[in-house]
mmCIF file of C-alpha atoms in Angstrom:
data_model
loop_
_atom_site.group_PDB
_atom_site.id
_atom_site.type_symbol
_atom_site.label_atom_id
_atom_site.label_comp_id
_atom_site.label_asym_id
_atom_site.label_seq_id
_atom_site.Cartn_x
_atom_site.Cartn_y
_atom_site.Cartn_z
ATOM 1 C CA MET A 1 -14.653 -104.891 96.278
ATOM 2 C CA THR A 2 -13.959 -101.342 94.896
ATOM 3 C CA ASP A 3 -13.596 -100.759 91.292
ATOM 4 C CA ASP A 4 -10.173 -98.873 90.484
ATOM 5 C CA ARG A 5 -10.551 -98.558 86.894
ATOM 6 C CA VAL A 6 -9.982 -95.183 85.140
ATOM 7 C CA TYR A 7 -12.336 -94.169 82.457
ATOM 8 C CA PRO A 8 -11.501 -91.398 79.870
ATOM 9 C CA ALA A 9 -13.388 -88.323 80.124
ATOM 10 C CA SER A 10 -15.579 -87.252 77.167
ATOM 11 C CA LYS A 11 -13.860 -85.307 74.322
ATOM 12 C CA PRO A 12 -14.323 -81.564 75.167
ATOM 13 C CA PRO A 13 -16.472 -79.613 72.804
ATOM 14 C CA GLY A 14 -14.718 -78.302 69.744
ATOM 15 C CA VAL A 15 -11.952 -81.087 69.433
ATOM 16 C CA VAL A 16 -12.374 -83.153 66.395
ATOM 17 C CA GLY A 17 -10.687 -86.473 65.598
ATOM 18 C CA GLY A 18 -7.011 -86.124 64.876
ATOM 19 C CA GLY A 19 -6.536 -83.035 66.992
ATOM 20 C CA ALA A 20 -7.554 -80.294 64.772
ATOM 21 C CA THR A 21 -9.698 -77.468 66.544
ATOM 22 C CA ALA A 22 -13.136 -76.981 64.583
ATOM 23 C CA ASN A 23 -14.555 -73.581 63.849
ATOM 24 C CA PRO A 24 -16.500 -72.118 66.868
ATOM 25 C CA THR A 25 -20.249 -72.595 66.343
ATOM 26 C CA PHE A 26 -21.228 -69.513 67.590
ATOM 27 C CA PRO A 27 -22.252 -66.616 65.279
ATOM 28 C CA ALA A 28 -19.561 -64.291 63.634
ATOM 29 C CA THR A 29 -19.272 -60.736 64.750
ATOM 30 C CA LYS A 30 -19.614 -57.767 62.450
ATOM 31 C CA ALA A 31 -15.985 -57.043 62.276
ATOM 32 C CA GLN A 32 -15.518 -60.702 61.046
ATOM 33 C CA LEU A 33 -18.136 -60.454 58.569
ATOM 34 C CA TYR A 34 -16.710 -57.323 57.125
ATOM 35 C CA SER A 35 -13.235 -58.612 57.043
ATOM 36 C CA ALA A 36 -14.412 -61.555 54.981
ATOM 37 C CA ASN A 37 -15.981 -59.642 52.471
ATOM 38 C CA ARG A 38 -13.836 -56.869 52.000
ATOM 39 C CA PRO A 39 -11.390 -57.316 49.130
ATOM 40 C CA ALA A 40 -7.486 -57.109 49.767
ATOM 41 C CA TYR A 41 -6.211 -53.587 49.847
ATOM 42 C CA ARG A 42 -4.292 -52.847 46.649
ATOM 43 C CA PRO A 43 -2.361 -49.694 46.349
ATOM 44 C CA PRO A 44 -3.188 -47.647 43.085
ATOM 45 C CA ALA A 45 -0.426 -47.632 40.349
ATOM 46 C CA PRO A 46 1.549 -44.470 40.410
ATOM 47 C CA ARG A 47 0.453 -41.843 37.849
ATOM 48 C CA HIS A 48 2.682 -40.352 35.217
ATOM 49 C CA ARG A 49 2.462 -36.251 35.949
ATOM 50 C CA ARG A 50 3.230 -34.014 33.113
ATOM 51 C CA THR A 51 3.279 -31.027 35.455
ATOM 52 C CA HIS A 52 6.796 -30.015 34.421
ATOM 53 C CA SER A 53 6.047 -29.865 30.433
ATOM 54 C CA ARG A 54 2.711 -28.237 30.774
ATOM 55 C CA GLY A 55 4.576 -25.647 33.199
ATOM 56 C CA CYS A 56 7.292 -25.258 30.460
ATOM 57 C CA CYS A 57 4.690 -24.668 27.550
ATOM 58 C CA CYS A 58 2.787 -22.120 29.514
ATOM 59 C CA ARG A 59 5.860 -20.120 30.585
ATOM 60 C CA CYS A 60 6.915 -20.275 26.582
ATOM 61 C CA CYS A 61 3.722 -19.015 25.640
ATOM 62 C CA CYS A 62 3.658 -16.343 28.162
ATOM 63 C CA TRP A 63 7.036 -15.157 27.150
ATOM 64 C CA THR A 64 6.254 -15.405 23.641
ATOM 65 C CA ILE A 65 3.404 -12.961 23.766
ATOM 66 C CA PHE A 66 5.003 -10.654 26.152
ATOM 67 C CA VAL A 67 7.824 -10.180 23.479
ATOM 68 C CA ILE A 68 5.306 -9.728 21.004
ATOM 69 C CA ILE A 69 3.537 -6.993 23.057
ATOM 70 C CA LEU A 70 6.824 -5.130 23.704
ATOM 71 C CA LEU A 71 7.612 -5.215 20.091
ATOM 72 C CA LEU A 72 4.532 -3.370 19.327
ATOM 73 C CA LEU A 73 4.955 -1.137 21.832
ATOM 74 C CA LEU A 74 8.411 -0.185 20.895
ATOM 75 C CA VAL A 75 7.374 0.095 17.144
ATOM 76 C CA ALA A 76 4.346 2.418 18.144
ATOM 77 C CA ALA A 77 6.550 4.391 20.503
ATOM 78 C CA ALA A 78 8.935 4.922 17.489
ATOM 79 C CA SER A 79 6.319 5.850 15.051
ATOM 80 C CA ALA A 80 5.095 8.351 17.693
ATOM 81 C CA VAL A 81 8.310 10.067 17.871
ATOM 82 C CA VAL A 82 9.018 10.169 14.439
ATOM 83 C CA TYR A 83 5.544 11.688 14.059
ATOM 84 C CA LEU A 84 6.045 14.185 16.738
ATOM 85 C CA ILE A 85 9.527 15.164 15.346
ATOM 86 C CA TYR A 86 8.531 15.833 11.820
ATOM 87 C CA ARG A 87 4.457 16.095 11.655
ATOM 88 C CA PRO A 88 3.982 15.004 8.199
ATOM 89 C CA GLN A 89 0.946 16.605 6.428
ATOM 90 C CA ARG A 90 -0.592 15.336 3.135
ATOM 91 C CA PRO A 91 0.257 17.636 0.144
ATOM 92 C CA SER A 92 -2.575 19.739 -1.461
ATOM 93 C CA PHE A 93 -3.457 19.822 -5.259
ATOM 94 C CA THR A 94 -5.825 22.396 -7.046
ATOM 95 C CA VAL A 95 -6.902 22.718 -10.584
ATOM 96 C CA SER A 96 -5.571 25.901 -12.175
ATOM 97 C CA SER A 97 -6.569 25.424 -15.664
ATOM 98 C CA PHE A 98 -8.762 23.156 -17.842
ATOM 99 C CA LYS A 99 -8.784 24.034 -21.480
ATOM 100 C CA VAL A 100 -10.709 22.070 -24.271
ATOM 101 C CA SER A 101 -9.612 21.899 -27.649
ATOM 102 C CA SER A 102 -11.736 18.987 -28.813
ATOM 103 C CA LEU A 103 -14.648 17.021 -27.342
ATOM 104 C CA ASN A 104 -16.773 15.651 -29.708
ATOM 105 C CA LEU A 105 -18.236 12.480 -31.175
ATOM 106 C CA THR A 106 -16.890 11.648 -34.771
ATOM 107 C CA SER A 107 -19.124 8.565 -34.957
ATOM 108 C CA ALA A 108 -22.092 7.149 -33.032
ATOM 109 C CA THR A 109 -19.783 5.646 -30.497
ATOM 110 C CA ARG A 110 -16.139 7.221 -31.006
ATOM 111 C CA LEU A 111 -15.070 10.362 -29.023
ATOM 112 C CA ALA A 112 -12.397 12.648 -30.129
ATOM 113 C CA THR A 113 -10.805 14.458 -27.042
ATOM 114 C CA ALA A 114 -7.939 17.103 -26.728
ATOM 115 C CA ILE A 115 -7.770 18.928 -23.386
ATOM 116 C CA SER A 116 -4.861 20.488 -21.650
ATOM 117 C CA LEU A 117 -5.132 20.785 -17.869
ATOM 118 C CA SER A 118 -2.449 22.263 -15.032
ATOM 119 C CA VAL A 119 -2.489 21.275 -11.494
ATOM 120 C CA VAL A 120 -0.758 23.244 -8.911
ATOM 121 C CA ALA A 121 0.793 20.834 -6.136
ATOM 122 C CA LYS A 122 1.835 22.227 -2.630
ATOM 123 C CA ASN A 123 3.955 20.367 -0.120
ATOM 124 C CA PRO A 124 3.294 22.010 3.269
ATOM 125 C CA ASN A 125 5.938 20.231 5.264
ATOM 126 C CA LYS A 126 9.146 21.690 6.354
ATOM 127 C CA ASN A 127 11.209 18.725 7.001
ATOM 128 C CA VAL A 128 8.928 16.105 4.675
ATOM 129 C CA GLY A 129 9.551 15.714 1.012
ATOM 130 C CA PHE A 130 7.888 13.769 -1.687
ATOM 131 C CA SER A 131 9.145 11.859 -4.750
ATOM 132 C CA TYR A 132 6.533 11.103 -7.363
ATOM 133 C CA VAL A 133 6.797 8.171 -10.167
ATOM 134 C CA ALA A 134 4.769 8.895 -13.435
ATOM 135 C CA THR A 135 0.981 9.484 -12.882
ATOM 136 C CA ASP A 136 -1.737 8.434 -14.717
ATOM 137 C CA VAL A 137 -4.312 11.169 -15.583
ATOM 138 C CA THR A 138 -7.929 10.252 -16.265
ATOM 139 C CA VAL A 139 -10.866 12.539 -17.191
ATOM 140 C CA TYR A 140 -14.386 11.421 -16.588
ATOM 141 C CA ARG A 141 -17.880 12.513 -17.403
ATOM 142 C CA VAL A 142 -19.977 12.790 -14.177
ATOM 143 C CA SER A 143 -23.542 12.285 -14.031
ATOM 144 C CA PRO A 144 -25.681 11.828 -10.617
ATOM 145 C CA GLY A 145 -26.784 8.468 -10.396
ATOM 146 C CA ASP A 146 -25.178 7.037 -13.375
ATOM 147 C CA ASP A 147 -21.738 5.436 -13.781
ATOM 148 C CA ASP A 148 -18.853 7.910 -14.610
ATOM 149 C CA VAL A 149 -17.657 7.703 -18.319
ATOM 150 C CA VAL A 150 -14.191 8.015 -19.248
ATOM 151 C CA ILE A 151 -13.761 10.618 -21.936
ATOM 152 C CA GLY A 152 -9.795 11.218 -21.900
ATOM 153 C CA LYS A 153 -6.658 9.707 -20.848
ATOM 154 C CA GLY A 154 -3.107 11.420 -20.093
ATOM 155 C CA SER A 155 -0.170 11.376 -17.930
ATOM 156 C CA ILE A 156 2.211 13.654 -15.920
ATOM 157 C CA ALA A 157 6.155 12.892 -15.436
ATOM 158 C CA SER A 158 7.544 11.889 -12.422
ATOM 159 C CA PHE A 159 8.966 14.773 -9.922
ATOM 160 C CA VAL A 160 10.255 15.539 -6.705
ATOM 161 C CA HIS A 161 8.227 17.624 -4.382
ATOM 162 C CA GLY A 162 10.472 19.401 -2.257
ATOM 163 C CA LYS A 163 10.042 20.853 1.324
ATOM 164 C CA LYS A 164 7.855 23.929 1.420
ATOM 165 C CA ASN A 165 7.680 23.388 -2.348
ATOM 166 C CA THR A 166 4.923 24.472 -4.996
ATOM 167 C CA THR A 167 4.969 22.772 -8.418
ATOM 168 C CA LEU A 168 2.970 23.436 -11.479
ATOM 169 C CA LEU A 169 1.869 20.058 -13.199
ATOM 170 C CA LYS A 170 0.824 19.995 -16.701
ATOM 171 C CA SER A 171 -0.841 17.147 -18.896
ATOM 172 C CA THR A 172 -2.502 16.770 -22.137
ATOM 173 C CA VAL A 173 -5.556 14.363 -22.345
ATOM 174 C CA GLY A 174 -6.402 12.393 -25.608
ATOM 175 C CA SER A 175 -9.224 10.295 -26.476
ATOM 176 C CA PRO A 176 -10.213 7.311 -24.555
ATOM 177 C CA PRO A 177 -8.719 3.853 -25.535
ATOM 178 C CA GLY A 178 -11.875 2.714 -27.042
ATOM 179 C CA ASP A 179 -15.226 3.351 -28.205
ATOM 180 C CA LEU A 180 -18.039 4.199 -25.736
ATOM 181 C CA ASP A 181 -21.261 2.079 -25.104
ATOM 182 C CA GLU A 182 -24.514 3.386 -27.008
ATOM 183 C CA LEU A 183 -26.140 4.492 -23.912
ATOM 184 C CA SER A 184 -22.841 6.507 -22.679
ATOM 185 C CA ALA A 185 -22.618 8.069 -25.935
ATOM 186 C CA SER A 186 -25.913 9.091 -26.169
ATOM 187 C CA LYS A 187 -26.046 10.906 -22.652
ATOM 188 C CA LEU A 188 -22.683 12.553 -23.689
ATOM 189 C CA LYS A 189 -24.016 13.835 -26.766
ATOM 190 C CA GLY A 190 -27.091 15.551 -24.930
ATOM 191 C CA ASP A 191 -24.720 17.228 -22.327
ATOM 192 C CA LEU A 192 -22.546 18.607 -25.052
ATOM 193 C CA LYS A 193 -25.483 20.302 -26.607
ATOM 194 C CA ALA A 194 -26.749 21.607 -23.136
ATOM 195 C CA LYS A 195 -25.506 25.149 -22.384
ATOM 196 C CA ARG A 196 -24.299 24.349 -18.929
ATOM 197 C CA GLY A 197 -21.758 22.052 -20.208
ATOM 198 C CA VAL A 198 -20.482 18.525 -19.212
ATOM 199 C CA ALA A 199 -19.622 18.088 -15.339
ATOM 200 C CA VAL A 200 -16.234 16.360 -15.386
ATOM 201 C CA LYS A 201 -13.662 15.215 -12.563
ATOM 202 C CA ILE A 202 -9.800 14.557 -12.967
ATOM 203 C CA VAL A 203 -8.628 11.497 -11.042
ATOM 204 C CA MET A 204 -4.988 11.179 -10.765
ATOM 205 C CA ASN A 205 -3.302 7.790 -9.623
ATOM 206 C CA THR A 206 0.505 7.724 -8.841
ATOM 207 C CA LYS A 207 2.987 6.363 -6.139
ATOM 208 C CA VAL A 208 4.746 8.371 -3.705
ATOM 209 C CA THR A 209 8.106 8.055 -1.636
ATOM 210 C CA VAL A 210 7.990 10.042 1.692
ATOM 211 C CA LYS A 211 11.394 11.170 2.989
ATOM 212 C CA MET A 212 11.991 12.477 6.566
ATOM 213 C CA GLY A 213 15.427 13.189 7.354
ATOM 214 C CA SER A 214 17.469 10.058 6.932
ATOM 215 C CA LEU A 215 14.144 8.029 6.894
ATOM 216 C CA LYS A 216 12.602 6.810 3.366
ATOM 217 C CA THR A 217 9.367 4.942 3.293
ATOM 218 C CA PRO A 218 8.445 2.531 0.589
ATOM 219 C CA LYS A 219 6.417 3.418 -2.314
ATOM 220 C CA SER A 220 2.856 4.242 -1.512
ATOM 221 C CA GLY A 221 -0.226 4.902 -3.554
ATOM 222 C CA ILE A 222 -1.695 8.029 -3.824
ATOM 223 C CA ARG A 223 -4.985 9.285 -5.488
ATOM 224 C CA VAL A 224 -6.137 12.738 -6.257
ATOM 225 C CA THR A 225 -9.637 13.402 -7.091
ATOM 226 C CA CYS A 226 -10.585 16.993 -8.373
ATOM 227 C CA GLU A 227 -14.450 17.469 -8.896
ATOM 228 C CA GLY A 228 -16.491 20.382 -9.450
ATOM 229 C CA ILE A 229 -15.290 21.020 -13.109
ATOM 230 C CA ARG A 230 -17.614 22.171 -16.061
ATOM 231 C CA ALA A 231 -16.523 22.113 -19.466
ATOM 232 C CA THR A 232 -17.875 23.135 -22.748
ATOM 233 C CA ALA A 233 -16.914 21.756 -26.368
ATOM 234 C CA PRO A 234 -15.505 24.192 -28.502
ATOM 235 C CA THR A 235 -17.662 25.500 -31.494
ATOM 236 C CA GLY A 236 -14.623 26.528 -33.705
ATOM 237 C CA LYS A 237 -10.847 26.567 -33.589
ATOM 238 C CA LYS A 238 -10.670 28.429 -30.460
ATOM 239 C CA ALA A 239 -10.299 26.076 -27.274
ATOM 240 C CA THR A 240 -12.894 26.682 -24.619
ATOM 241 C CA THR A 241 -11.780 27.201 -20.831
ATOM 242 C CA ALA A 242 -13.853 25.296 -18.347
ATOM 243 C CA VAL A 243 -15.071 26.429 -15.160
ATOM 244 C CA THR A 244 -13.014 25.601 -12.065
ATOM 245 C CA THR A 245 -13.680 27.799 -9.498
ATOM 246 C CA ALA A 246 -15.862 25.211 -7.659
ATOM 247 C CA ALA A 247 -13.231 22.408 -8.291
ATOM 248 C CA LYS A 248 -12.089 20.697 -5.033
ATOM 249 C CA CYS A 249 -9.307 18.102 -4.777
ATOM 250 C CA LYS A 250 -9.144 15.409 -2.552
ATOM 251 C CA VAL A 251 -6.147 13.468 -1.902
ATOM 252 C CA ASP A 252 -5.915 9.798 -0.588
ATOM 253 C CA LEU A 253 -2.535 9.225 0.441
ATOM 254 C CA ARG A 254 -1.120 6.232 2.602
ATOM 255 C CA PHE A 255 2.188 6.242 3.379
ATOM 256 C CA LYS A 256 4.070 4.045 6.051
ATOM 257 C CA VAL A 257 6.287 4.362 8.739
ATOM 258 C CA TRP A 258 7.446 0.997 9.477
ATOM 259 C CA LYS A 259 4.041 -0.772 10.225
ATOM 260 C CA PHE A 260 2.156 2.461 10.955
ATOM 261 C CA THR A 261 0.059 3.944 7.959
ATOM 262 C CA PHE A 262 -0.748 7.887 8.453
#
């Protein structure tokens, strides 16, 4: 008799109890390995850009520099125009006379001085005038290699130096305000006894205002130094006249037109 019973087939590979499908047993591919080890992609956080603010700062700096350069160019151009129109020149000074009434040591370090001097000031400008305040006059004993020694002090009153004008300036120089040191007094005593006399120089310090048309500059310093003078002390009551033929005066004048100095 034939057996008609049906026997269930064996479970197919890969089927586990409960109906779940097991992982395949064959080796994983490279793509699967890389996908398993690679972290999940996360987009980077957006960065805050300051391009706009930096651009504004750069533009502000550039404009500021441009404005400064433009102003400097305008001032330079205006000063050049003023200079070309007026052609300012420095005044000149010449020692016309230097008379010594007294120049002697009354004690070891005390000097008695009485000098009268005259200086001619010339303004060569046609369109420029000068206005001087009171001038301090100092007379020095000059010796090569040594410090200059003050032997007299005086002043010149304020005055106006007009266009194309020549003015005679006079001053009376008296004794220095103090005693000389022993070394300076000793050297001066030797110079007074010498036949060549004493080498002296005149230094005048003052301030001047320059007027060019309607333009008037602030007060600026001016120094006039006259060297090459040789004086002798009088032996009696009559004053002696110093030799001024070799005297030359140097003018250090600095006057400003806006911010430019000539």
